[in-house]
Amino acid sequence: GYEDMGEEQKNHRETKKRISIMELNVYQKKAMETCMPESRNDAYMLHGLNEEVGELNGKISKAIRKGFLHYNHHNMLVPKNGNEAEFGELESAIKKEVGDILWMVAGFCSVRGWTLDEIGCGNLDKLAARKEAGTIVGNGDGITKEERL
């Protein structure tokens, strides 16, 4: 029982109670409960995904144009001096757009009969193989490091 657990186990158990972690397949199922029947097809999901990525890019482009954001020397978006308050609001809006992108990816996978877990695990396997082959920089499927150079 709880009394027999070590301190580390007790802390882990308490932390698990406080932190809610949603698994990809649970998200996918819940997200698709909001999907209208006429939207359950490849065309809607793919065009919607492109639209949502475009909205994300649009928000960022407008913020750069208006002088709220810029890319630093690490290619990370950061607020320009004095625009920290606007950056917080913008970051919140960006997170919402990323959520919309996730919904569309979940939708496309659903209409294809795939789970997000299946896609995520397959992607991690592909990346691990590329890393092992020394081709993690991209275009690494089926070619050796020497062939890429």
Tab-separated table of C-alpha atoms in Angstrom:
chain	number	residue	atom	x	y	z
A	1	GLY	CA	0.000	0.000	0.000
A	2	TYR	CA	0.854	3.681	0.177
A	3	GLU	CA	2.623	3.212	3.515
A	4	ASP	CA	5.013	0.660	1.958
A	5	MET	CA	6.132	2.990	-0.857
A	6	GLY	CA	9.469	4.729	-0.833
A	7	GLU	CA	9.584	8.541	-0.744
A	8	GLU	CA	10.337	8.738	-4.489
A	9	GLN	CA	7.329	6.542	-5.341
A	10	LYS	CA	5.076	8.642	-3.095
A	11	ASN	CA	6.267	11.877	-4.741
A	12	HIS	CA	5.733	10.396	-8.220
A	13	ARG	CA	2.227	9.274	-7.280
A	14	GLU	CA	1.356	12.712	-5.882
A	15	THR	CA	2.735	14.427	-8.985
A	16	LYS	CA	0.669	12.174	-11.257
A	17	LYS	CA	-2.458	13.218	-9.354
A	18	ARG	CA	-1.737	16.920	-10.022
A	19	ILE	CA	-0.616	16.703	-13.641
A	20	SER	CA	-3.088	15.756	-16.331
A	21	ILE	CA	-1.410	14.245	-19.353
A	22	MET	CA	-3.635	13.550	-22.324
A	23	GLU	CA	-2.571	10.718	-24.578
A	24	LEU	CA	-2.662	11.350	-28.313
A	25	ASN	CA	-5.383	8.798	-29.004
A	26	VAL	CA	-7.579	10.226	-26.234
A	27	TYR	CA	-7.170	13.703	-27.739
A	28	GLN	CA	-7.989	12.330	-31.197
A	29	LYS	CA	-11.169	10.638	-29.983
A	30	LYS	CA	-12.353	13.715	-28.050
A	31	ALA	CA	-11.486	16.068	-30.913
A	32	MET	CA	-13.460	14.001	-33.402
A	33	GLU	CA	-16.525	14.218	-31.163
A	34	THR	CA	-16.686	17.846	-32.406
A	35	CYS	CA	-16.341	16.924	-36.081
A	36	MET	CA	-19.446	17.339	-38.231
A	37	PRO	CA	-20.326	14.344	-40.443
A	38	GLU	CA	-19.899	16.345	-43.667
A	39	SER	CA	-16.326	17.190	-42.607
A	40	ARG	CA	-15.221	13.581	-42.190
A	41	ASN	CA	-13.301	13.295	-45.447
A	42	ASP	CA	-9.797	13.736	-46.822
A	43	ALA	CA	-10.546	16.888	-48.808
A	44	TYR	CA	-11.956	18.854	-45.871
A	45	MET	CA	-9.201	17.786	-43.502
A	46	LEU	CA	-6.328	18.485	-45.926
A	47	HIS	CA	-7.658	21.847	-47.094
A	48	GLY	CA	-8.470	22.755	-43.490
A	49	LEU	CA	-4.955	21.811	-42.405
A	50	ASN	CA	-3.470	24.098	-45.048
A	51	GLU	CA	-5.827	26.883	-43.991
A	52	GLU	CA	-4.855	26.571	-40.326
A	53	VAL	CA	-1.120	26.546	-41.103
A	54	GLY	CA	-1.727	29.637	-43.226
A	55	GLU	CA	-3.518	31.354	-40.335
A	56	LEU	CA	-0.560	30.586	-38.060
A	57	ASN	CA	1.872	32.031	-40.597
A	58	GLY	CA	-0.378	35.037	-41.111
A	59	LYS	CA	-0.454	35.898	-37.407
A	60	ILE	CA	3.324	35.676	-37.201
A	61	SER	CA	3.913	37.622	-40.433
A	62	LYS	CA	1.600	40.441	-39.349
A	63	ALA	CA	3.276	40.657	-35.937
A	64	ILE	CA	6.680	40.940	-37.622
A	65	ARG	CA	5.379	43.565	-40.056
A	66	LYS	CA	3.853	45.580	-37.207
A	67	GLY	CA	7.137	45.448	-35.297
A	68	PHE	CA	5.947	43.303	-32.372
A	69	LEU	CA	8.188	40.324	-33.187
A	70	HIS	CA	11.458	39.506	-34.862
A	71	TYR	CA	13.719	36.485	-35.191
A	72	ASN	CA	16.753	36.532	-32.914
A	73	HIS	CA	20.185	35.152	-33.832
A	74	HIS	CA	18.953	31.644	-32.908
A	75	ASN	CA	16.041	31.959	-35.386
A	76	MET	CA	13.559	32.101	-32.516
A	77	LEU	CA	10.598	34.476	-32.499
A	78	VAL	CA	10.979	36.999	-29.714
A	79	PRO	CA	9.282	40.297	-28.896
A	80	LYS	CA	10.959	43.461	-30.045
A	81	ASN	CA	11.956	45.709	-27.164
A	82	GLY	CA	8.954	47.125	-25.374
A	83	ASN	CA	6.454	44.672	-26.894
A	84	GLU	CA	6.408	42.032	-24.166
A	85	ALA	CA	2.694	42.544	-23.389
A	86	GLU	CA	1.720	42.151	-27.055
A	87	PHE	CA	3.946	39.074	-27.248
A	88	GLY	CA	1.976	37.369	-24.461
A	89	GLU	CA	-1.301	37.976	-26.278
A	90	LEU	CA	0.205	36.888	-29.581
A	91	GLU	CA	1.686	33.747	-28.067
A	92	SER	CA	-1.757	32.821	-26.728
A	93	ALA	CA	-3.251	33.284	-30.216
A	94	ILE	CA	-0.430	31.221	-31.764
A	95	LYS	CA	-1.101	28.372	-29.325
A	96	LYS	CA	-4.756	28.379	-30.388
A	97	GLU	CA	-3.733	28.126	-34.048
A	98	VAL	CA	-1.388	25.233	-33.240
A	99	GLY	CA	-4.339	23.573	-31.496
A	100	ASP	CA	-6.406	24.001	-34.667
A	101	ILE	CA	-3.572	22.424	-36.670
A	102	LEU	CA	-3.500	19.493	-34.247
A	103	TRP	CA	-7.272	19.085	-34.655
A	104	MET	CA	-6.921	18.919	-38.438
A	105	VAL	CA	-4.055	16.398	-38.229
A	106	ALA	CA	-6.175	14.296	-35.859
A	107	GLY	CA	-9.088	14.597	-38.280
A	108	PHE	CA	-7.074	13.546	-41.320
A	109	CYS	CA	-5.693	10.571	-39.412
A	110	SER	CA	-9.188	9.636	-38.260
A	111	VAL	CA	-10.740	9.661	-41.718
A	112	ARG	CA	-7.814	7.517	-42.945
A	113	GLY	CA	-8.340	5.066	-40.061
A	114	TRP	CA	-5.008	5.896	-38.400
A	115	THR	CA	-4.353	6.768	-34.772
A	116	LEU	CA	-2.153	9.666	-33.707
A	117	ASP	CA	-0.217	7.183	-31.580
A	118	GLU	CA	0.495	5.039	-34.652
A	119	ILE	CA	1.659	8.074	-36.635
A	120	GLY	CA	3.718	9.475	-33.747
A	121	CYS	CA	5.464	6.154	-33.070
A	122	GLY	CA	6.158	5.653	-36.774
A	123	ASN	CA	7.652	9.129	-36.988
A	124	LEU	CA	9.900	8.543	-33.967
A	125	ASP	CA	11.054	5.225	-35.471
A	126	LYS	CA	11.883	6.974	-38.764
A	127	LEU	CA	13.806	9.717	-36.980
A	128	ALA	CA	15.738	7.221	-34.858
A	129	ALA	CA	16.756	5.328	-38.005
A	130	ARG	CA	17.868	8.582	-39.656
A	131	LYS	CA	19.873	9.554	-36.582
A	132	GLU	CA	21.543	6.155	-36.508
A	133	ALA	CA	22.345	6.414	-40.240
A	134	GLY	CA	23.695	9.958	-39.800
A	135	THR	CA	20.984	11.410	-42.054
A	136	ILE	CA	18.885	13.244	-39.449
A	137	VAL	CA	19.211	16.509	-41.419
A	138	GLY	CA	16.405	15.350	-43.711
A	139	ASN	CA	15.907	13.388	-46.910
A	140	GLY	CA	17.517	10.491	-45.096
A	141	ASP	CA	15.195	7.653	-45.994
A	142	GLY	CA	17.076	4.934	-47.830
A	143	ILE	CA	20.339	6.801	-48.475
A	144	THR	CA	23.630	6.643	-46.653
A	145	LYS	CA	25.523	9.568	-45.202
A	146	GLU	CA	28.115	9.225	-47.968
A	147	GLU	CA	25.450	9.295	-50.706
A	148	ARG	CA	23.977	12.466	-49.216
A	149	LEU	CA	27.332	14.238	-49.258
